[in-house]
C-alpha positions as a printed NumPy array, in Angstrom:
array([[-49.558,  61.856,  87.34 ],
       [-51.472,  64.847,  85.662],
       [-49.253,  67.838,  86.893],
       [-46.124,  65.924,  86.033],
       [-47.649,  65.059,  82.358],
       [-48.74 ,  68.658,  82.231],
       [-45.091,  70.129,  83.429],
       [-43.166,  67.79 ,  80.757],
       [-45.505,  68.804,  77.977],
       [-44.487,  72.366,  78.432],
       [-41.057,  71.743,  78.51 ],
       [-41.634,  69.584,  75.1  ],
       [-43.124,  72.763,  73.656],
       [-40.811,  75.359,  74.855],
       [-37.907,  73.153,  73.823],
       [-38.878,  73.728,  70.351],
       [-40.719,  76.596,  70.289],
       [-38.02 ,  78.878,  72.001],
       [-35.221,  80.699,  70.365],
       [-32.726,  78.132,  69.224],
       [-29.645,  77.392,  70.835],
       [-26.292,  78.319,  69.598],
       [-25.761,  75.23 ,  68.17 ],
       [-28.917,  75.157,  65.84 ],
       [-29.245,  78.967,  65.818],
       [-29.673,  79.341,  62.046],
       [-31.494,  75.867,  61.529],
       [-34.428,  76.55 ,  59.008],
       [-37.687,  75.155,  60.267],
       [-40.271,  73.368,  58.373],
       [-43.861,  71.626,  59.074],
       [-45.185,  68.188,  57.512],
       [-48.149,  66.568,  58.135],
       [-48.985,  62.77 ,  57.011],
       [-51.917,  60.583,  57.218],
       [-50.305,  57.4  ,  56.675],
       [-53.625,  55.471,  56.759],
       [-57.197,  56.673,  56.629],
       [-59.302,  53.534,  55.605],
       [-62.205,  51.594,  55.768],
       [-61.941,  48.198,  57.39 ],
       [-64.386,  45.325,  56.997],
       [-64.357,  43.789,  60.572],
       [-66.559,  41.078,  61.963],
       [-68.248,  43.877,  64.186],
       [-68.998,  46.008,  60.997],
       [-67.487,  48.532,  58.633],
       [-64.807,  50.578,  60.771],
       [-62.882,  53.813,  60.019],
       [-59.385,  53.712,  61.291],
       [-56.58 ,  56.381,  61.094],
       [-53.141,  57.014,  61.509],
       [-51.414,  60.209,  60.875],
       [-48.525,  62.494,  62.276],
       [-47.357,  65.726,  62.174],
       [-44.248,  67.572,  63.016],
       [-42.648,  71.062,  62.888],
       [-38.898,  72.239,  63.605],
       [-36.089,  71.728,  62.145],
       [-33.281,  68.559,  61.188],
       [-31.938,  68.386,  64.995],
       [-35.357,  69.353,  67.043],
       [-38.838,  69.059,  66.073],
       [-42.157,  69.295,  67.881],
       [-44.007,  65.871,  67.018],
       [-47.605,  65.013,  67.027],
       [-49.607,  61.46 ,  66.262],
       [-53.165,  60.304,  66.383],
       [-54.076,  56.908,  65.552],
       [-57.544,  55.189,  66.445],
       [-60.661,  53.484,  65.131],
       [-64.384,  54.287,  64.603],
       [-67.046,  51.744,  63.944],
       [-69.06 ,  53.645,  61.173],
       [-71.672,  51.06 ,  60.02 ],
       [-72.345,  48.271,  62.94 ],
       [-72.944,  44.472,  62.025],
       [-76.197,  44.752,  64.434],
       [-79.095,  47.482,  63.888],
       [-79.277,  47.933,  67.578],
       [-75.719,  48.998,  67.89 ],
       [-74.876,  53.153,  67.16 ],
       [-71.66 ,  54.334,  65.408],
       [-68.811,  54.858,  68.408],
       [-65.183,  55.288,  68.718],
       [-63.727,  52.364,  69.8  ],
       [-60.195,  53.594,  70.693],
       [-58.276,  56.663,  70.167],
       [-54.835,  57.7  ,  71.08 ],
       [-52.717,  61.018,  70.562],
       [-49.046,  61.776,  71.603],
       [-46.956,  64.963,  71.636],
       [-43.321,  64.822,  71.846],
       [-39.994,  66.506,  71.524],
       [-37.804,  64.695,  68.73 ],
       [-34.134,  65.108,  68.674],
       [-31.924,  63.698,  66.031],
       [-28.961,  61.888,  67.524],
       [-27.411,  60.091,  64.91 ],
       [-27.958,  59.844,  60.702],
       [-31.348,  58.608,  60.477],
       [-32.245,  58.369,  64.062],
       [-34.244,  60.264,  66.307],
       [-34.949,  60.512,  69.791],
       [-38.199,  61.011,  71.501],
       [-39.341,  62.269,  74.766],
       [-43.372,  63.285,  75.564],
       [-46.775,  62.252,  76.67 ],
       [-49.162,  60.144,  75.414],
       [-53.109,  60.19 ,  75.998],
       [-55.585,  57.28 ,  75.463],
       [-59.592,  57.877,  74.998],
       [-61.855,  54.606,  75.02 ],
       [-65.648,  54.371,  75.377],
       [-67.147,  54.407,  78.874],
       [-63.499,  54.452,  80.344],
       [-61.851,  57.89 ,  81.716],
       [-58.788,  58.96 ,  79.745],
       [-55.408,  57.863,  80.757],
       [-51.97 ,  59.492,  80.552],
       [-48.414,  57.956,  79.794],
       [-45.044,  59.256,  79.818],
       [-43.246,  58.37 ,  76.586],
       [-39.777,  57.749,  75.492],
       [-38.503,  56.353,  72.322],
       [-36.697,  55.978,  68.941],
       [-37.477,  56.026,  65.495],
       [-35.463,  55.682,  62.412],
       [-33.916,  53.734,  59.48 ],
       [-32.706,  50.237,  60.178],
       [-30.435,  48.344,  57.967],
       [-32.026,  47.444,  54.68 ],
       [-34.171,  50.798,  55.17 ],
       [-36.671,  49.367,  57.48 ],
       [-38.557,  52.094,  58.948],
       [-38.767,  51.288,  62.885],
       [-40.358,  53.145,  65.643],
       [-40.093,  51.793,  69.397],
       [-41.388,  53.443,  72.496],
       [-41.582,  52.857,  76.093],
       [-44.951,  54.19 ,  77.821],
       [-44.944,  54.749,  81.693],
       [-48.459,  55.351,  83.094],
       [-50.293,  55.452,  86.439],
       [-50.335,  52.466,  88.761],
       [-47.097,  51.548,  87.776],
       [-48.539,  50.633,  84.3  ],
       [-45.852,  50.008,  81.351],
       [-46.198,  49.47 ,  77.704],
       [-43.146,  48.382,  75.016],
       [-44.642,  49.179,  71.223],
       [-42.256,  48.144,  68.739],
       [-43.619,  49.066,  64.905],
       [-41.396,  48.553,  61.951],
       [-42.627,  49.21 ,  58.1  ],
       [-40.913,  48.566,  54.632],
       [-41.868,  50.056,  51.504],
       [-40.907,  48.301,  48.032],
       [-41.242,  50.076,  45.282],
       [-42.788,  47.617,  42.558],
       [-42.929,  50.684,  40.011],
       [-42.521,  54.171,  39.91 ],
       [-46.072,  54.772,  41.286],
       [-46.886,  51.232,  42.743],
       [-45.919,  50.796,  46.212],
       [-46.045,  47.307,  48.407],
       [-45.994,  48.468,  52.16 ],
       [-45.79 ,  45.372,  54.77 ],
       [-45.781,  46.247,  58.364],
       [-45.728,  45.125,  61.68 ],
       [-46.707,  46.353,  65.136],
       [-46.379,  44.361,  68.796],
       [-47.4  ,  45.61 ,  72.266],
       [-45.97 ,  44.398,  75.665],
       [-47.103,  45.161,  79.022],
       [-45.273,  45.036,  82.438],
       [-48.29 ,  44.194,  84.516],
       [-52.006,  43.389,  84.298],
       [-54.761,  46.199,  83.473],
       [-57.766,  44.901,  84.598],
       [-59.926,  47.905,  83.551],
       [-59.086,  47.259,  79.815],
       [-58.625,  43.613,  79.778],
       [-55.089,  43.542,  79.46 ],
       [-52.361,  40.761,  80.684],
       [-49.114,  41.291,  81.155],
       [-46.388,  40.185,  78.813],
       [-46.921,  39.98 ,  74.753],
       [-50.581,  41.04 ,  74.421],
       [-50.95 ,  41.351,  70.957],
       [-49.6  ,  41.691,  67.23 ],
       [-50.792,  43.661,  63.982],
       [-49.324,  42.918,  60.597],
       [-50.692,  44.666,  57.206],
       [-49.818,  44.546,  53.86 ],
       [-51.085,  47.137,  51.544],
       [-50.701,  47.954,  48.052],
       [-50.742,  51.888,  47.272],
       [-50.512,  53.571,  43.93 ],
       [-49.132,  57.224,  43.756],
       [-51.443,  59.386,  41.75 ],
       [-49.059,  62.026,  42.74 ],
       [-46.163,  61.644,  45.956],
       [-48.64 ,  63.258,  48.071],
       [-51.612,  61.518,  47.166],
       [-51.72 ,  57.656,  47.036],
       [-55.036,  55.097,  47.35 ],
       [-54.427,  51.851,  48.405],
       [-55.837,  48.47 ,  49.066],
       [-54.657,  45.49 ,  51.365],
       [-55.308,  43.151,  54.302],
       [-54.833,  43.982,  57.872],
       [-54.596,  40.808,  60.627],
       [-54.725,  41.128,  64.352],
       [-54.271,  38.486,  67.135],
       [-54.147,  38.493,  70.881],
       [-51.911,  36.743,  72.844],
       [-51.351,  35.381,  76.763],
       [-53.606,  36.712,  79.228],
       [-54.929,  38.999,  76.976],
       [-56.236,  36.472,  74.718],
       [-57.736,  34.472,  77.642],
       [-59.646,  37.346,  78.922],
       [-60.884,  38.244,  75.615],
       [-62.219,  34.819,  75.312],
       [-63.898,  34.83 ,  78.59 ],
       [-65.658,  37.795,  77.456],
       [-67.002,  36.095,  74.193],
       [-64.466,  38.304,  71.835],
       [-62.431,  36.983,  69.273],
       [-58.565,  36.693,  69.529],
       [-57.84 ,  36.953,  65.613],
       [-59.513,  37.905,  62.561],
       [-58.182,  38.948,  59.136],
       [-59.615,  42.024,  57.442],
       [-59.761,  43.618,  53.893],
       [-58.916,  47.407,  54.057],
       [-59.404,  50.159,  51.481],
       [-58.028,  53.58 ,  51.988],
       [-55.882,  56.853,  51.357],
       [-52.585,  58.181,  51.875],
       [-51.796,  61.731,  52.103],
       [-48.934,  64.304,  53.032],
       [-48.275,  67.743,  52.467]])
């Protein structure tokens, strides 16, 4: 599995870094980095720092795409606990525009969790602008031991004024089989929703405040309850969005 992931990653890099094909030989290339969420969350376990960022390099048709997201416990609720990364994920993909406002992606994903070996996945997905200007990102991940994960994300930006933007977002995960090592059941596992209000000092710099809600479902919720964990919580957040 790891050899195939390494081989796929090499193809992704070569496809975007190699000389352009005749179709896009003169296509200009550009780079952009977006830190969509860099925030502090007041959770039941303490103060958590969460991040969600992406970057890409290439032209309008083909790009090399990278993304990362995760959570780190910065100030534990109990004194006997130490700051630690609760979860982290990185993804590298070849991004190809196949229709106006829509891109297809093929790549790899790696997960990190404390006291657990890293886990690799092959990913295939689409992202773009749906009717009524909803931003949609849907990905199917295929991992070791026949594990599969379907993730669907949607976001909308509502301009209240020229600088004030209200952003609702929704994310859900479904698994094709149980993942006993990480306490995940098959079927619908979780839903996350958020509502963030940001003020754009400049288009590239925008502090924000908001709320974030998480809920576990199905066998995943049953496993969490058996381990004495909560299956639902609402969180107040404050953070910064930047891009360049």
